XYZ file of C-alpha atoms in Angstrom:
541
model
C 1.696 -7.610 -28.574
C 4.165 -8.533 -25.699
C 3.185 -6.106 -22.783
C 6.226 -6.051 -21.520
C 7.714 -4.572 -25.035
C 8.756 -0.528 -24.652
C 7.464 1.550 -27.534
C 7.501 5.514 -27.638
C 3.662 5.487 -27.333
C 3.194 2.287 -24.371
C 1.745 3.218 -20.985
C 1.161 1.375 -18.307
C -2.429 1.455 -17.894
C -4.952 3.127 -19.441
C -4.259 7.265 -18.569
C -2.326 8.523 -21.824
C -1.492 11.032 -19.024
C 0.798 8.306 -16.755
C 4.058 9.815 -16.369
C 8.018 8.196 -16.697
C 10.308 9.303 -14.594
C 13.577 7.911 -15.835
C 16.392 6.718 -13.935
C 19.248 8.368 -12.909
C 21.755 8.674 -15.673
C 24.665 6.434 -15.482
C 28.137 7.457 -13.249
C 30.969 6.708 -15.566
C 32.251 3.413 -13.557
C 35.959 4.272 -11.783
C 36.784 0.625 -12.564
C 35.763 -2.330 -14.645
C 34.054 -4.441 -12.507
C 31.163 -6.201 -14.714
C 27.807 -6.274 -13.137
C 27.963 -9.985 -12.600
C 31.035 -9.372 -10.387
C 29.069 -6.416 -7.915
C 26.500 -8.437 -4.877
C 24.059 -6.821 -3.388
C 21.977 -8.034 0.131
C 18.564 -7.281 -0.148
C 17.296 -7.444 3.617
C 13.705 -8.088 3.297
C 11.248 -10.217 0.965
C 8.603 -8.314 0.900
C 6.967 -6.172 -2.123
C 10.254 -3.559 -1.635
C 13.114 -6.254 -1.463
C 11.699 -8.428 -4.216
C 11.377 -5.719 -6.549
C 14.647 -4.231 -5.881
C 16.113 -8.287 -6.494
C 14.410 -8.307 -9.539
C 15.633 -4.707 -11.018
C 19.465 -5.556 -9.882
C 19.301 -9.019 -10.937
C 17.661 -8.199 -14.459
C 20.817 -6.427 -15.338
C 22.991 -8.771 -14.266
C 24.279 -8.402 -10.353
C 24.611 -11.061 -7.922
C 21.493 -10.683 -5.228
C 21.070 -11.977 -2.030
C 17.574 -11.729 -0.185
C 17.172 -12.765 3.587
C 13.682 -13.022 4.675
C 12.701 -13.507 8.412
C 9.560 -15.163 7.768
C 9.776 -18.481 5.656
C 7.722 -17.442 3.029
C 7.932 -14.835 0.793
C 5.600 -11.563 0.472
C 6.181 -9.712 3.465
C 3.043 -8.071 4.883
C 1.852 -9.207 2.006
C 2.278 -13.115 2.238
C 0.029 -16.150 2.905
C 0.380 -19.442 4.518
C -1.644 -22.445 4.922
C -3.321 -23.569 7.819
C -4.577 -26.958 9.530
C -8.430 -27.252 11.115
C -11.109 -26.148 8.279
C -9.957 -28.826 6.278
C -8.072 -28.954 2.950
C -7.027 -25.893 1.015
C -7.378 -23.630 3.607
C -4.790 -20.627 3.744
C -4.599 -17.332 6.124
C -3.208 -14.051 4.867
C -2.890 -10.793 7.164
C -5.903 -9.826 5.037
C -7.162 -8.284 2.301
C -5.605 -6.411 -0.450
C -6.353 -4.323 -3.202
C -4.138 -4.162 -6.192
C -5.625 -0.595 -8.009
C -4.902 -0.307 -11.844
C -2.580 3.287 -11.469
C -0.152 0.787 -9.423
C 2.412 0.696 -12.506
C 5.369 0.005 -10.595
C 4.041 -2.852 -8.708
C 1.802 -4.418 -11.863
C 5.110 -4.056 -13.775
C 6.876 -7.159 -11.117
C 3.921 -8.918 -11.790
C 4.054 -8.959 -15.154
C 7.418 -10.773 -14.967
C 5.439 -13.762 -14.039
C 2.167 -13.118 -15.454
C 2.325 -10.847 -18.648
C -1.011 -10.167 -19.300
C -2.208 -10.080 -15.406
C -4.349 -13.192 -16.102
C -3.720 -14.076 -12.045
C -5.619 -10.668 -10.607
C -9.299 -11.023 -11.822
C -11.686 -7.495 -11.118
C -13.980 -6.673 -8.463
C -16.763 -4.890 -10.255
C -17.642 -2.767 -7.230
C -16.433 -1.820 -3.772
C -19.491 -0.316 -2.035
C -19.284 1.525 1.333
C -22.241 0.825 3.686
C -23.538 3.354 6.555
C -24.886 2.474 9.966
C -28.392 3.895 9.962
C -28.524 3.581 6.033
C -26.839 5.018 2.616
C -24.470 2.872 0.703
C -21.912 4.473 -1.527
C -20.610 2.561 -4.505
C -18.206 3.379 -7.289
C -19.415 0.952 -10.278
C -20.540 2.286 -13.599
C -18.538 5.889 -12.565
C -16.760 7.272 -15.447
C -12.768 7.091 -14.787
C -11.626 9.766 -16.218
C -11.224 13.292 -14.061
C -13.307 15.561 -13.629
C -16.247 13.125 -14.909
C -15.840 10.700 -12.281
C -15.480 12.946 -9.671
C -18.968 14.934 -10.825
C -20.831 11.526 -11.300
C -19.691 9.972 -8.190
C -21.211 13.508 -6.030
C -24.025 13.378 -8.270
C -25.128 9.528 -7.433
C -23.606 9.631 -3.863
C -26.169 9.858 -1.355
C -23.010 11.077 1.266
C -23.300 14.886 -0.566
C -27.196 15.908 -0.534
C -28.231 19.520 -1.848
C -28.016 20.755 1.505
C -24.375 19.417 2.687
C -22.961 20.533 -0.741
C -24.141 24.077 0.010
C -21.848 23.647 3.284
C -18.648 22.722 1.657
C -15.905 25.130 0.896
C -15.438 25.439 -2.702
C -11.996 27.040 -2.192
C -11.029 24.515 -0.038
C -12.402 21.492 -2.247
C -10.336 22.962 -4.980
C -7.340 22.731 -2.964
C -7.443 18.994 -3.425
C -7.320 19.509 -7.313
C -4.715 22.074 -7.017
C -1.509 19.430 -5.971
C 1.671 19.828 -7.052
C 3.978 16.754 -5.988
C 6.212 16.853 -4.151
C 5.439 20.521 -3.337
C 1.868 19.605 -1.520
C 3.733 17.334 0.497
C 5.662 20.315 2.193
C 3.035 22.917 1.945
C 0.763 20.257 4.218
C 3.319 19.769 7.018
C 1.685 19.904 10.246
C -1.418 19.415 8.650
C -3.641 16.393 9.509
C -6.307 14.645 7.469
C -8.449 15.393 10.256
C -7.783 19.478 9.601
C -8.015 18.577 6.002
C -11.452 17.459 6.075
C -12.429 20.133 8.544
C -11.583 23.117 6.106
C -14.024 21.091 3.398
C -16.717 21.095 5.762
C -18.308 17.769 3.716
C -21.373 16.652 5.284
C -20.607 13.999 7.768
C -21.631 11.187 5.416
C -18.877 12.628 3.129
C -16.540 13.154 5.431
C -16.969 9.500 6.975
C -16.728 8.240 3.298
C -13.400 9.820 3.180
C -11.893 8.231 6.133
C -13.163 5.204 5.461
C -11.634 4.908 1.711
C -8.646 6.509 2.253
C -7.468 7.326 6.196
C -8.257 3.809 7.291
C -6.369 2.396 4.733
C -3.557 3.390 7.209
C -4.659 2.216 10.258
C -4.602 5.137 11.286
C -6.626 7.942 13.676
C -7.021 10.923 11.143
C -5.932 13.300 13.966
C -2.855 11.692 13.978
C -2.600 10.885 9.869
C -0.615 13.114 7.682
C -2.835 15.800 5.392
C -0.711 15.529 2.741
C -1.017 11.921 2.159
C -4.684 11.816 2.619
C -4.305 14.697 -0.725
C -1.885 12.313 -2.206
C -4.289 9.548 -2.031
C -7.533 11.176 -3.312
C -5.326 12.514 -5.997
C -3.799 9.457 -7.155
C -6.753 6.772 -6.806
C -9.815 9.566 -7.704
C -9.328 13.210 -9.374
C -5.624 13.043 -10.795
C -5.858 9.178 -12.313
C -7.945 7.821 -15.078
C -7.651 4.623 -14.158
C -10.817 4.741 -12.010
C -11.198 3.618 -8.199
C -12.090 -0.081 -9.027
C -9.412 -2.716 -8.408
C -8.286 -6.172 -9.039
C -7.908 -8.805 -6.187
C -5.071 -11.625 -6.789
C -7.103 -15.041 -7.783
C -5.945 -17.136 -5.609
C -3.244 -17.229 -2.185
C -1.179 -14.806 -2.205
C 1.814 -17.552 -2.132
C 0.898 -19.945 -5.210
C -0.697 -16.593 -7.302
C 2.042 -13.749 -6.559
C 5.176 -14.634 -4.578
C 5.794 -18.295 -5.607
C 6.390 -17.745 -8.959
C 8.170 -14.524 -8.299
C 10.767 -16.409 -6.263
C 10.941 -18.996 -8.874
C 11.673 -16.115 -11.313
C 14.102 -14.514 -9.455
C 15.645 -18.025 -9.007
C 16.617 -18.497 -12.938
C 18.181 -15.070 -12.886
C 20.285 -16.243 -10.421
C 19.025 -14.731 -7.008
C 19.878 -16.613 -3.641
C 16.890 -16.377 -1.545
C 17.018 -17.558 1.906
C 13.954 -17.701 4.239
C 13.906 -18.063 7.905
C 16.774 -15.330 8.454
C 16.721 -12.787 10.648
C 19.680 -9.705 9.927
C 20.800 -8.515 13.036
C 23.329 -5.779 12.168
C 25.393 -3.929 8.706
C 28.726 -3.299 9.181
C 30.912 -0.853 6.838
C 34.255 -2.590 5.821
C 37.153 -1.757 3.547
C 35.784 -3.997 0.957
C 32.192 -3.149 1.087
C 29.554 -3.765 3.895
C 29.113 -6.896 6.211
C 25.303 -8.397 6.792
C 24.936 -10.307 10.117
C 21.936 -12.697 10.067
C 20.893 -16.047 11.835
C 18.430 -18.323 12.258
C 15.091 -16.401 12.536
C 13.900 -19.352 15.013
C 16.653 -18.727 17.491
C 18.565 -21.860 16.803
C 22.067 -19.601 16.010
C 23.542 -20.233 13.168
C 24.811 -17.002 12.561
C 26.388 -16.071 9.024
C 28.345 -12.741 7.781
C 27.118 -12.139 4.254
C 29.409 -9.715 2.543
C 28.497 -7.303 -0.292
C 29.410 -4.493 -2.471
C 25.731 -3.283 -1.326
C 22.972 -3.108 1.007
C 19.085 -2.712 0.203
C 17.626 -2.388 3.746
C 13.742 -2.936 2.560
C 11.954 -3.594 6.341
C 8.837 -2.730 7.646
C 9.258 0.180 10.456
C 9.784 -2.504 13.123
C 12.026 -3.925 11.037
C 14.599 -1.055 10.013
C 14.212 0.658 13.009
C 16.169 -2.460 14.772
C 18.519 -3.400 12.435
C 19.527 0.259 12.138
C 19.634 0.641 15.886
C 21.892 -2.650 16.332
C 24.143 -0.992 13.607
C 26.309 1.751 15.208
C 27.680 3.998 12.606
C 25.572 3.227 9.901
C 25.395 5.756 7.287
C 28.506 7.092 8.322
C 30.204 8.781 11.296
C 29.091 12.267 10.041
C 26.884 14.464 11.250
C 24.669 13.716 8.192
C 25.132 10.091 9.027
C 23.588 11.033 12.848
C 20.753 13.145 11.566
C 19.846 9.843 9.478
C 19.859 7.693 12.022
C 17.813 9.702 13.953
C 15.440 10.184 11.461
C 15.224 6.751 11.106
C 14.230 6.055 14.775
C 11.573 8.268 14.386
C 9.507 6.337 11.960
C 6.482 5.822 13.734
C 4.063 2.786 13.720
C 0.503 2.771 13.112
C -1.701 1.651 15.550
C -2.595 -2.430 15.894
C -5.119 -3.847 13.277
C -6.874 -7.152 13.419
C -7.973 -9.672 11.053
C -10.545 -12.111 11.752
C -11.111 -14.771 9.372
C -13.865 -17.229 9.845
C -14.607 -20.505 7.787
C -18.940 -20.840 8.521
C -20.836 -23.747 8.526
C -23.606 -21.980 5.951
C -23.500 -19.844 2.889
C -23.580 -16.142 3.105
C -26.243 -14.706 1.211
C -25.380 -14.442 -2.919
C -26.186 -10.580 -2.882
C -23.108 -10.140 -0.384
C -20.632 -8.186 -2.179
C -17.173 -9.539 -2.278
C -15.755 -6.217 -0.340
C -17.442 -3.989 1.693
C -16.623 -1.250 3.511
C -18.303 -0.173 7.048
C -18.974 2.688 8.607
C -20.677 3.464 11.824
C -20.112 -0.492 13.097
C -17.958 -0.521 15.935
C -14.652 -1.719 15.430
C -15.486 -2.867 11.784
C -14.073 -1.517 9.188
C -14.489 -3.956 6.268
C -16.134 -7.930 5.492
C -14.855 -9.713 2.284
C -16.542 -12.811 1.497
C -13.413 -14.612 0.053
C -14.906 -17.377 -1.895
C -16.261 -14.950 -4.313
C -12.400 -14.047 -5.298
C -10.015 -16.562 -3.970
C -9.647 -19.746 -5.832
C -8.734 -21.487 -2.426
C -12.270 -20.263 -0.512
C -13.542 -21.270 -3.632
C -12.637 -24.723 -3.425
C -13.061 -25.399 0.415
C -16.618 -23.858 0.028
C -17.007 -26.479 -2.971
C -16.318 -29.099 -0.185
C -17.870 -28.154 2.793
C -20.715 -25.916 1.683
C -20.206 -22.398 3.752
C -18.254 -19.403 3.880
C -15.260 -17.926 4.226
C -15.407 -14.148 5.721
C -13.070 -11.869 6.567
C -12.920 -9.383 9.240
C -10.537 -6.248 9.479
C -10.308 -3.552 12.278
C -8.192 -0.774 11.976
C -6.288 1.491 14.018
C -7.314 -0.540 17.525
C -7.043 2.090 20.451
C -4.342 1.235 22.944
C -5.713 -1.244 25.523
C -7.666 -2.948 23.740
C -9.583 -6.376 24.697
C -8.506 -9.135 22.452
C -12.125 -11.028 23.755
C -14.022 -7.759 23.692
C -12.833 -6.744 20.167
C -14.034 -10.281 18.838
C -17.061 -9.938 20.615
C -17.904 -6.442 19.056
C -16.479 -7.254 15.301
C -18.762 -10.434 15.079
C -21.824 -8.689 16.700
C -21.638 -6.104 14.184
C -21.079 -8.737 11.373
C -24.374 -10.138 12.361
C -26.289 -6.385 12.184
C -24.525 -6.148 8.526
C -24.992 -9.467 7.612
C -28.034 -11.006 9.535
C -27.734 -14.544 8.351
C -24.394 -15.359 9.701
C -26.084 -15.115 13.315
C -27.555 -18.656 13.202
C -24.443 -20.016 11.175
C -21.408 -22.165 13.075
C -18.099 -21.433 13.019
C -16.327 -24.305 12.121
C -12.487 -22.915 12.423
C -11.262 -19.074 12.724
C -7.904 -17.739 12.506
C -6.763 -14.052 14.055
C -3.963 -12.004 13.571
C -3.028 -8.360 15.117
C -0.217 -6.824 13.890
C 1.422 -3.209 14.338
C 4.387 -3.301 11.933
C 2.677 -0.677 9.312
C 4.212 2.596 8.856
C 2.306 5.823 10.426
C 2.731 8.608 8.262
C 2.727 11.341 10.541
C 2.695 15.204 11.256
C 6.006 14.932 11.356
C 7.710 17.298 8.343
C 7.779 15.789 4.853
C 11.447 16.593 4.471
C 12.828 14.616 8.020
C 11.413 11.295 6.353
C 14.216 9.013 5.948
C 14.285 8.708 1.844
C 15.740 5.975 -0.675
C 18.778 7.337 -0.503
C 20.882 7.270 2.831
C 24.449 9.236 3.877
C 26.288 6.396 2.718
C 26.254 5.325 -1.095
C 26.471 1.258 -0.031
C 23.198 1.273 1.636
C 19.708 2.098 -0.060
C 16.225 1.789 1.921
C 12.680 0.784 0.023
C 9.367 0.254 1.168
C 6.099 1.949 2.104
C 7.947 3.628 5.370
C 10.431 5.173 2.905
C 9.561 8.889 1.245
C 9.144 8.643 -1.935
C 7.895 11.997 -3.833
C 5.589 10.758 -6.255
C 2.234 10.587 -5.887
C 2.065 6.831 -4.279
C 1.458 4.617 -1.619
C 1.045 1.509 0.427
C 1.923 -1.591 -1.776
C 2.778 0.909 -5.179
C 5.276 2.770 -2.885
C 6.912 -0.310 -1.719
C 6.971 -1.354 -5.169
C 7.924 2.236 -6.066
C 11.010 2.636 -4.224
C 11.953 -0.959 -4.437
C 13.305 0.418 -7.973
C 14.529 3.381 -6.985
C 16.485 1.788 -4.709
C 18.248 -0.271 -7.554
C 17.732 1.995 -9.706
C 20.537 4.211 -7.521
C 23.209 1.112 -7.172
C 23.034 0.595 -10.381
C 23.409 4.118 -11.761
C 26.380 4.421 -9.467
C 28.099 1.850 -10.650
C 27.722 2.787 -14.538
C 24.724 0.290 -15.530
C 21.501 1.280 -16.815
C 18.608 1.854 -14.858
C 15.052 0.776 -15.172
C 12.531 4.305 -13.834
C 9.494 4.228 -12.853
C 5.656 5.512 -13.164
C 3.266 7.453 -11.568
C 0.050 9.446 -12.766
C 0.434 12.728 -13.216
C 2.161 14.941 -10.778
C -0.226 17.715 -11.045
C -3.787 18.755 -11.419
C -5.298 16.911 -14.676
C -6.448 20.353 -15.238
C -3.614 22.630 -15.088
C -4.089 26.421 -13.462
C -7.627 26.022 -13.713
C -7.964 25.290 -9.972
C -5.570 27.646 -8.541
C -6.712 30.389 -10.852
C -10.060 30.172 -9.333
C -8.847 29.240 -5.560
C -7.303 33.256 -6.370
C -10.633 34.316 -7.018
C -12.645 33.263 -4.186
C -9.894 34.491 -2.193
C -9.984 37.921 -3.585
C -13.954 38.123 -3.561
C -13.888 36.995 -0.139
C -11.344 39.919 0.624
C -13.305 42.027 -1.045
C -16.230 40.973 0.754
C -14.666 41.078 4.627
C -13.424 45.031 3.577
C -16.315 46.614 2.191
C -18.636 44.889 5.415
């Protein structure tokens, strides 16, 4: 069957329980412009902007994307690099493409229809300084099975730790109702989250490390509510199971490469290598400002009917800044702006990756996760996924690892941070102590969005004061239960999605898993109950 065929009864993964959240409905159009007559600028060519390219152009507008960087893929690109020899490409690391991301998976399939370029990693184990390893193969997917086995096998919850945590608490993260929890958690970090569970500190370090981290950020500082979002959407309220698939190759030739040719025969302009440096309301629509991103001028006024703004923080934050009035001399257009400027970034990350003279040894696992190892947070051994390691270790006969450290403190040592990261690569993987490095290449970056303690609500969201300009991306609020890449993905429809609506032409929704707990009142009933018994209990002593 074509997978990309609609029938009452398709989903997008395997959870019967994945929900559709259909489009807005059409605006009766106050003129009869065709779709092929309205252009839109998508500022960005990332995840966000190409998706939001792809939904416009797919019903027939006139797209525009300008992309800073020359290749496509955002924080999520690749490019090749001289020194280790042939075939040899960086990335800004490692990614994870989880089965419940529908919205993203569904770009992909534009492309790739059956997903044939992601292959599976069959496990994604967690490893503890001073011993334990957590893993999540052979762990039933669907809630509350997985969630039982995974305690059951873990050797982060012994009899003793469980018989610390706080069942009410614990059943606060099954009792979620988006976009509600995000509210009720305002002022709430993951930090405070994990301290009313009171999980043994082998749990609780598992929990940073699979979902905090994943933000580069310092729990203290990391919103509550999207650490609940997360375990609800990748654990306890999705049956697709924790497990993920890795793209097969670069990110460039697998992923964005044949996306821009896509986008290409529908008709999409994509230029590369231009940086927008302000949007300008006019009487006819809005004005785009861009030049060359190398600083050679060449600057170019782009006009359109419509503006997807679909930047990192770093990103939107500027352009908005360099844009007086955008969103519309209002006070609503003010409060905007300003809540724009507040977007915060995440701390720096680093990724370290290292071509070796020698072979890692073949029980490595792909991934892993670290705990308790310095700055390390995580070693992939990329040859094991990516055809391009693949093929240089073919010719040369070693490895090709990957380092990531999240959430660097302020100050930090570039020399001293190497230093640390590779000692602790040799205490996790002993061999690669007596092995050359033959090239390396290292990138720190701190363009990721920090999702804060700020309130939920003072996010900026998809939709902005003024009904020409639309944001998207994984800095955007979004309530459904998503994030990182399946947010940018996420809102990257919306965002058309709203345009396109507006202007009388069908919309394409999206997915999500569900947007409450898998098993109804169950856990709030009984949250009541410990509460009242615990009343009962503090009166009558």
């Amino acid at each position: 069957m074509n997978p990309l065929r609609r029938t009452p009864t398709w989903r997008p993964g395997r959870d019967a329980r994945a929900v559709f959240h259909p489009p807005p409905a059409p605006t009766p159009p106050v003129d009869a412009v065709p779709a092929s007559a309205r252009h839109v600028v998508v500022v960005g060519g990332g995840i966000a902007g190409l998706t939001s390219a792809l939904a416009l152009a797919e019903r027939g507008v006139r797209v525009t994307v300008l992309e800073r960087d020359q290749r496509l893929g955002g924080r999520v690109r690749a490019w090749p690099v001289d020194g280790p020899g042939s075939d040899a490409w960086m990335s800004r690391g490692f990614h994870a493409f989880f089965r419940q991301y529908y919205n993203l998976r569904a770009v992909l399939r534009r492309t790739d229809p059956t997903l044939s370029r992601l292959r599976p990693l069959d496990d994604y184990p967690l490893v503890r300084d001073g011993g334990g390893q957590d893993s999540f193969a052979k762990i039933p997917r669907t809630p509350p099975w997985n969630l039982a086995a995974f305690v059951a096998r873990s050797p982060s919850f012994d009899l003793r730790g469980l018989a610390g945590v706080d069942v009410e608490a614990a059943l606060g993260l099954l009792d979620v109702d988006f976009p509600a929890t995000y509210t009720a958690l305002d002022g709430v970090s993951a930090a405070d989250v994990l301290d009313r569970l009171q999980f043994p500190e082998a749990a609780r370090h598992l929990a940073l490390e699979v979902f905090a981290r994943s933000f580069f950020a310092d729990p203290r500082e990391f919103s509550g509510a999207e650490l609940v979002a997360m375990f609800h959407m990748y654990f306890v309220g999705s049956a697709e199971g924790l497990l993920f698939d890795v793209p097969a190759d670069d990110y460039d030739s697998t992923l964005w490469g044949p996306l821009g040719a896509h986008l290409h025969s529908l008709g999409v302009a994509v230029h590369t290598g231009r940086s927008v440096e302000s949007v300008t309301d006019t009487a006819d629509g809005v004005s785009v400002l861009h030049t060359a991103a190398d600083g050679g001028g060449d600057s170019h006024w782009e006009q359109a009917d419509a503006v997807v703004l679909a930047l990192d923080p770093v990103g939107l934050r500027r352009v908005v800044d360099s844009s007086p009035g955008l969103g519309g001399d209002t006070p609503a257009g003010a409060a905007w702006r300003e809540s724009v400027a507040g977007i915060r970034s995440a701390p720096a990350f680093a990724v370290w990756r290292l071509w070796f003279s020698d072979l890692v040894a073949p029980e490595r696992a792909p991934f892993l996760g670290t705990s308790g190892y310095g700055p390390l947070d995580n070693i992939s051994v990329l040859e094991r996924f990516e055809g391009h390691a693949t093929r240089w270790t073919a010719e040369h006969g070693g490895s090709v690892v990957e380092l990531h450290a999240y959430a660097l403190p302020e100050g930090t040592v570039e020399s001293e941070l190497r230093d640390s990261m590779l000692h602790e690569l040799h205490r996790v993987y002993p061999e690669t102590a007596t092995m050359t490095v033959l090239h390396d290449e290292w990138v720190v970056e701190r363009d990721c969005v920090l999702v804060g303690l700020e309130p939920w609500r003072s996010r900026p969201g998809v939709r902005t004061p003024d009904s020409s300009i639309v944001l998207a991306g994984d800095a955007v609020r979004c309530d459904l239960p998503v994030a990182l890449m399946e947010r940018a993905a996420t809102t990257g429809w919306m965002a058309a999605d709203l345009l396109l609506t507006g202007w009388g032409l069908p919309g394409h929704g999206v997915w999500s898993v569900p947007m409450g707990s898998r098993l109804g009142a169950v856990p709030r009933v009984a949250r009541r109950g410990i509460r009242r018994y615990r009343s009962a209990a503090r009166r009558s002593s």
